Coordinates of C-alpha atoms and ligand atoms in Angstrom, one line a residue:
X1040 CA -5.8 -16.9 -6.3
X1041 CA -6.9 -18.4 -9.2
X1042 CA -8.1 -17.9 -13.0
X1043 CA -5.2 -15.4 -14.3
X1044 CA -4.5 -17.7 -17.5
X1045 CA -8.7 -17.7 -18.0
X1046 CA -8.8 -13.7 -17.4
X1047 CA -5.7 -13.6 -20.2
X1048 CA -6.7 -15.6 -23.1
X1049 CA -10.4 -14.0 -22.4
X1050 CA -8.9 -10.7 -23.8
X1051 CA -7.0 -12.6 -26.2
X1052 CA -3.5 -12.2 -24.5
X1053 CA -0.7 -14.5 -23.0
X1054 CA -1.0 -16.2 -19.6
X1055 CA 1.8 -14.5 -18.1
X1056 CA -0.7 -11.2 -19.1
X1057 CA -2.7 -12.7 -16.8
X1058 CA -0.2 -13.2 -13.7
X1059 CA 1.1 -9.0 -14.2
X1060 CA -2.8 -8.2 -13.7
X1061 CA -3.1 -10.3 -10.3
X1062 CA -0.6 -8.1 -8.3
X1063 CA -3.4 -5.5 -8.7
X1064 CA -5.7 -7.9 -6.9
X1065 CA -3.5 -8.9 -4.6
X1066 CA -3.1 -5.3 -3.1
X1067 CA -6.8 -5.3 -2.8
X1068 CA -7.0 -8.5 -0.9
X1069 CA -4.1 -6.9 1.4
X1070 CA -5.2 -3.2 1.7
X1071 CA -8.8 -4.7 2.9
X1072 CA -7.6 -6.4 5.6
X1073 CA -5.6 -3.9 6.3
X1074 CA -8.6 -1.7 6.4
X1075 CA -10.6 -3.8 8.7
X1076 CA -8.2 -5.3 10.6
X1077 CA -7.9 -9.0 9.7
X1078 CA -4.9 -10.1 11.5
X1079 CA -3.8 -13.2 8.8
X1080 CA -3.8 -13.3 5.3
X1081 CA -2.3 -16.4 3.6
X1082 CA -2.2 -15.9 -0.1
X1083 CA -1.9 -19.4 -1.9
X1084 CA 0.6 -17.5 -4.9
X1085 CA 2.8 -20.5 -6.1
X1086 CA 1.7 -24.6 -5.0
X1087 CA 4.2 -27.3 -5.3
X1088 CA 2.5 -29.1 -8.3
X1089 CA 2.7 -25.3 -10.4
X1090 CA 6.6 -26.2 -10.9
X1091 CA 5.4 -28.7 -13.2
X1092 CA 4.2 -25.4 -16.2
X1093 CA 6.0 -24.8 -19.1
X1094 CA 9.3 -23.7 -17.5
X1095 CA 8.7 -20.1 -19.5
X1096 CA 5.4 -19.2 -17.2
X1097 CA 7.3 -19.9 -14.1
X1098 CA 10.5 -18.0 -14.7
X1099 CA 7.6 -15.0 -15.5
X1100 CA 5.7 -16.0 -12.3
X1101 CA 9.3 -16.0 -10.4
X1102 CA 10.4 -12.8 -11.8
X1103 CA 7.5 -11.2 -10.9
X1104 CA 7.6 -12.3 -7.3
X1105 CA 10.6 -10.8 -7.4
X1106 CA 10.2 -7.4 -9.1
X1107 CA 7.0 -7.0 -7.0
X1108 CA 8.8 -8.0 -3.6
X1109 CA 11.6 -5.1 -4.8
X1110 CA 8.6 -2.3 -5.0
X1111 CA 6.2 -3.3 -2.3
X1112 CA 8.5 -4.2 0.8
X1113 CA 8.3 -0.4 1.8
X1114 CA 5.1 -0.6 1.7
X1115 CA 4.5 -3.8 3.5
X1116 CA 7.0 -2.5 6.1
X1117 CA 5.1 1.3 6.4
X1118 CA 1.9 -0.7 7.1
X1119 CA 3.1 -2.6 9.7
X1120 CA 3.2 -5.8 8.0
X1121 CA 4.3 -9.0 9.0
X1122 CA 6.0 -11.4 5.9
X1123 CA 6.2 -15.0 6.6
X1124 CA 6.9 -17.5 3.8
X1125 CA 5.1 -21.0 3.8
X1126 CA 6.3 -23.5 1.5
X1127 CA 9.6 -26.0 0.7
X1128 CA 11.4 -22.3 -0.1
X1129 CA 14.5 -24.4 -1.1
X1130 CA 13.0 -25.2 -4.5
X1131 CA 12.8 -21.4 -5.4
X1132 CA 15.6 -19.2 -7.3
X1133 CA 18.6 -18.3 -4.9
X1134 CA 17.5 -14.9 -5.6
X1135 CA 13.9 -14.7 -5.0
X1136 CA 14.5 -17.2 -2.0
X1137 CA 17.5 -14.3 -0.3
X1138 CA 14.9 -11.4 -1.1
X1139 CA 12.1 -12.8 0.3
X1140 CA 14.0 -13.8 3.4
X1141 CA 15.4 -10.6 3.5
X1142 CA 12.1 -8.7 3.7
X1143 CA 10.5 -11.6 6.7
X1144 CA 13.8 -10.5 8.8
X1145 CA 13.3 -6.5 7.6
X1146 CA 9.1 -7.1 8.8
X1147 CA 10.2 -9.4 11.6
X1148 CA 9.1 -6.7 14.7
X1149 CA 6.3 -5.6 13.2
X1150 CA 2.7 -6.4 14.4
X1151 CA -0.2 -4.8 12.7
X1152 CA -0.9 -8.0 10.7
X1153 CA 0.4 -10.8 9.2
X1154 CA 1.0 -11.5 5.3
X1155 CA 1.7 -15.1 5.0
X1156 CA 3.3 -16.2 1.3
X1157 CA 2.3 -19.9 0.6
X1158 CA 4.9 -20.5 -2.0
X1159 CA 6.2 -24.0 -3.3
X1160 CA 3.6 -25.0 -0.8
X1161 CA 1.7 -28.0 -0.4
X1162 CA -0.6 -29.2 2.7
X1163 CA 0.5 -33.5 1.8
X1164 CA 4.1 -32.4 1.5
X1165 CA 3.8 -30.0 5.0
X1166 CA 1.9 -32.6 6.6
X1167 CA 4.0 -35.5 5.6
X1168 CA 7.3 -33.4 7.0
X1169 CA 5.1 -32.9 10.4
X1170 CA 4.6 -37.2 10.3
X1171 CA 8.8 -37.5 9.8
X1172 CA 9.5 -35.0 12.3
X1173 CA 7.1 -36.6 14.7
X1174 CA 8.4 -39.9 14.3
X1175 CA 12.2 -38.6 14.8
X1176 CA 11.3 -37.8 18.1
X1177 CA 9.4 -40.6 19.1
X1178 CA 12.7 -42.6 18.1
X1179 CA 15.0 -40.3 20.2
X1180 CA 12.9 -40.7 23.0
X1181 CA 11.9 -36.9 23.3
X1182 CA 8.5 -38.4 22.4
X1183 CA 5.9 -40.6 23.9
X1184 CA 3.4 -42.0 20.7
X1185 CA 0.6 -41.2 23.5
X1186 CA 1.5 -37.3 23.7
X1187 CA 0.7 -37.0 20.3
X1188 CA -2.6 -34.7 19.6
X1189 CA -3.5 -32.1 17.5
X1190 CA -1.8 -29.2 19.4
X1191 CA 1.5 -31.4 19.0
X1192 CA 1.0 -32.3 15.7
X1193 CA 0.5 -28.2 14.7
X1194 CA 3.2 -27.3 16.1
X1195 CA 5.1 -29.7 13.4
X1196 CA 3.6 -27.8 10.6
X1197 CA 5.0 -24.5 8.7
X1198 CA 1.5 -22.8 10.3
X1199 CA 2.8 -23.4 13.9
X1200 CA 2.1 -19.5 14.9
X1201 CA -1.0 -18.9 13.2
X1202 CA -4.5 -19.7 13.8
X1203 CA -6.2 -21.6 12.2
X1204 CA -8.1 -20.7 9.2
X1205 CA -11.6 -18.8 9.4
X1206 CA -12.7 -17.9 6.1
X1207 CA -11.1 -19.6 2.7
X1208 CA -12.0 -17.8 -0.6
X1209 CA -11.1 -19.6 -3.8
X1210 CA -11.9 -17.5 -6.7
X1211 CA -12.6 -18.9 -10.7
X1212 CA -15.4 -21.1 -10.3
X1213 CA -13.6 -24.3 -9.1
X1214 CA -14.5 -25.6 -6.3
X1215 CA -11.6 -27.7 -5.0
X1216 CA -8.8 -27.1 -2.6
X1217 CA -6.2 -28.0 -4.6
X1218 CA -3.6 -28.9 -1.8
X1219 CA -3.4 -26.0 0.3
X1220 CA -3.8 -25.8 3.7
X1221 CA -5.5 -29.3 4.4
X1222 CA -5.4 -29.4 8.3
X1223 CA -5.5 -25.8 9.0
X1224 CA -9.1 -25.3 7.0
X1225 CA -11.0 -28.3 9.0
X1226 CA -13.6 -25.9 10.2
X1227 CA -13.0 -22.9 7.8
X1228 CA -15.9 -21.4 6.2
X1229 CA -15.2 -21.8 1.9
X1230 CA -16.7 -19.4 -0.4
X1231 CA -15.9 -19.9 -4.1
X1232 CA -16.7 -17.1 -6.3
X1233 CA -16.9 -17.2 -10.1
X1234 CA -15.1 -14.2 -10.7
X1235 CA -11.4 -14.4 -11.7
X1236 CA -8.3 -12.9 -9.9
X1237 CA -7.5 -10.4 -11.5
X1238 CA -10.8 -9.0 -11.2
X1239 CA -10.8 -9.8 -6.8
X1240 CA -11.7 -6.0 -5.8
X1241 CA -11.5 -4.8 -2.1
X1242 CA -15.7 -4.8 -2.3
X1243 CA -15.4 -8.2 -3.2
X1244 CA -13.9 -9.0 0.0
X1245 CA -15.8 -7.0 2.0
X1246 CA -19.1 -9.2 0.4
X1247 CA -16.7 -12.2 1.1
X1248 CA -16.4 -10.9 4.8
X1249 CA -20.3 -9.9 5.1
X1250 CA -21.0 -13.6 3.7
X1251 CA -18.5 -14.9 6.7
X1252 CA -20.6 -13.0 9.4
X1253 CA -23.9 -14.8 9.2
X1254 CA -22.8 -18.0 9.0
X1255 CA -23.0 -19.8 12.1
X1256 CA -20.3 -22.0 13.1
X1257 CA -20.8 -24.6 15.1
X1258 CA -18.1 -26.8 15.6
X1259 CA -19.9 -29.9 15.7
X1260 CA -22.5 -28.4 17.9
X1261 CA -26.3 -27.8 17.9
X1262 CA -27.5 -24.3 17.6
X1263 CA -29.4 -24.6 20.7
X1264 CA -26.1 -25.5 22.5
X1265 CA -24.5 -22.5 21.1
X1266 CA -27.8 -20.3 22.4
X1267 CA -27.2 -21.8 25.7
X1268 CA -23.3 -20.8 25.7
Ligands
LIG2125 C1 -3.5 -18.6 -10.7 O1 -4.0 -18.5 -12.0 C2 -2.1 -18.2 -10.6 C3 -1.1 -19.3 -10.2 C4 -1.4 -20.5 -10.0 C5 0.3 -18.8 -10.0 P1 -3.9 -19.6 -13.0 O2 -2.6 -19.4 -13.7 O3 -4.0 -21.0 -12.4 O4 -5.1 -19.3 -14.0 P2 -6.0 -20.3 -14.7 O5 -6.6 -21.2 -13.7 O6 -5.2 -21.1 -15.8 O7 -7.1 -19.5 -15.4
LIG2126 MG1 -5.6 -22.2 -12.1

């Protein structure tokens, strides 16, 4: 979700401006799936390196995390919503940290989709945690080095019960990943669109979805192959 700061100072406001205007977005993004039934949703809302901003824009990001969590878990929880929380979750506010755990045990039963939070995330930290939790067994003996493959490997990373991803959808114009999800996207689909958060509409995703339909993914295969299958 990026570009809030660019869709701020464009209207000649603050950043923060910027961050009040996503949430709008962000129900978009969640109500679509929603709508069409797209079982994950993993909203990349806070990476590991964003601690490093002025100390002012992250106490407004965290407060609004917070405030927002306070008047949408209803709603999360009347849609059938899922919460799970991705991300070193020690680093954030004893207070945002106890809410959001509150509303992942509060959604814990429910089953009409999944809203995954990536917050204080990043995919070198998550997979370097995988690599020492790996090796910790190997050294205990649970372990043999040779039973090591991907399926093991996954199941060391904060994405253990999710698939992985389909369709990534950067928004702003950059095209980079910026840390997030570095394993899990290996054959996701990546759309970058030049518009900016805050302006990420339901349509847009629908386009975003449409877009994901015709592509044909292969896997490493030919299309002939896939014909054939
Ligand atoms: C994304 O918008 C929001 C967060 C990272 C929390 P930015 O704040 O990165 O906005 P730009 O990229 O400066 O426009
Ligand atoms: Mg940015």
């Amino acid at each position: 979700m990026d570009g809030n700061g660019r869709w701020a100072k464009s209207r000649g406001e603050e950043r923060t401006f910027g961050h009040k205007n996503a949430i709008a977005a962000v129900r978009n993004a969640i109500n679509a799936c929603n709508e069409v039934h797209i079982p994950y949703l993993t909203l990349y809302t806070f990476s590991s390196e964003n601690w490093s901003r002025p100390n002012e824009e992250v106490n407004t990001l965290m407060n609004l995390l917070s405030e927002t969590l306070l008047l949408e878990a209803e709603e999360i929880f009347t849609k059938g919503l899922r919460l799970h929380i991705i991300g070193d979750i020690e680093k954030l506010p004893a207070l945002v940290r106890d809410q959001l755990l509150n509303v992942v045990d509060l959604t814990k039963d429910n089953k009409k989709g999944n809203l995954i939070l990536a917050l204080s995330y990043g995919a070198q930290k998550e997979i370097l945690n995988a690599v020492k939790q790996i090796s910790k067994k190997v050294k205990a003996g649970e372990l043999n080095e040779d039973e090591i493959d991907e399926k093991v490997f996954e199941n060391h990373l904060y994405t253990k019960d999710f698939p992985p991803v389909d369709l990534m959808i950067r928004t702003s114009g950059e095209v980079r990943i910026s840390n997030f999800l570095l394993w899990q996207v290996a054959y996701a689909e990546m759309q970058f669109l030049d518009i900016l958060w805050p302006d990420f509409t339901k349509e847009t995703f629908f386009q975003c979805i449409v877009d994901y339909q015709i592509k044909e993914r292969r896997y490493g295969k030919t299309s002939e192959q896939l014909e054939v299958e």
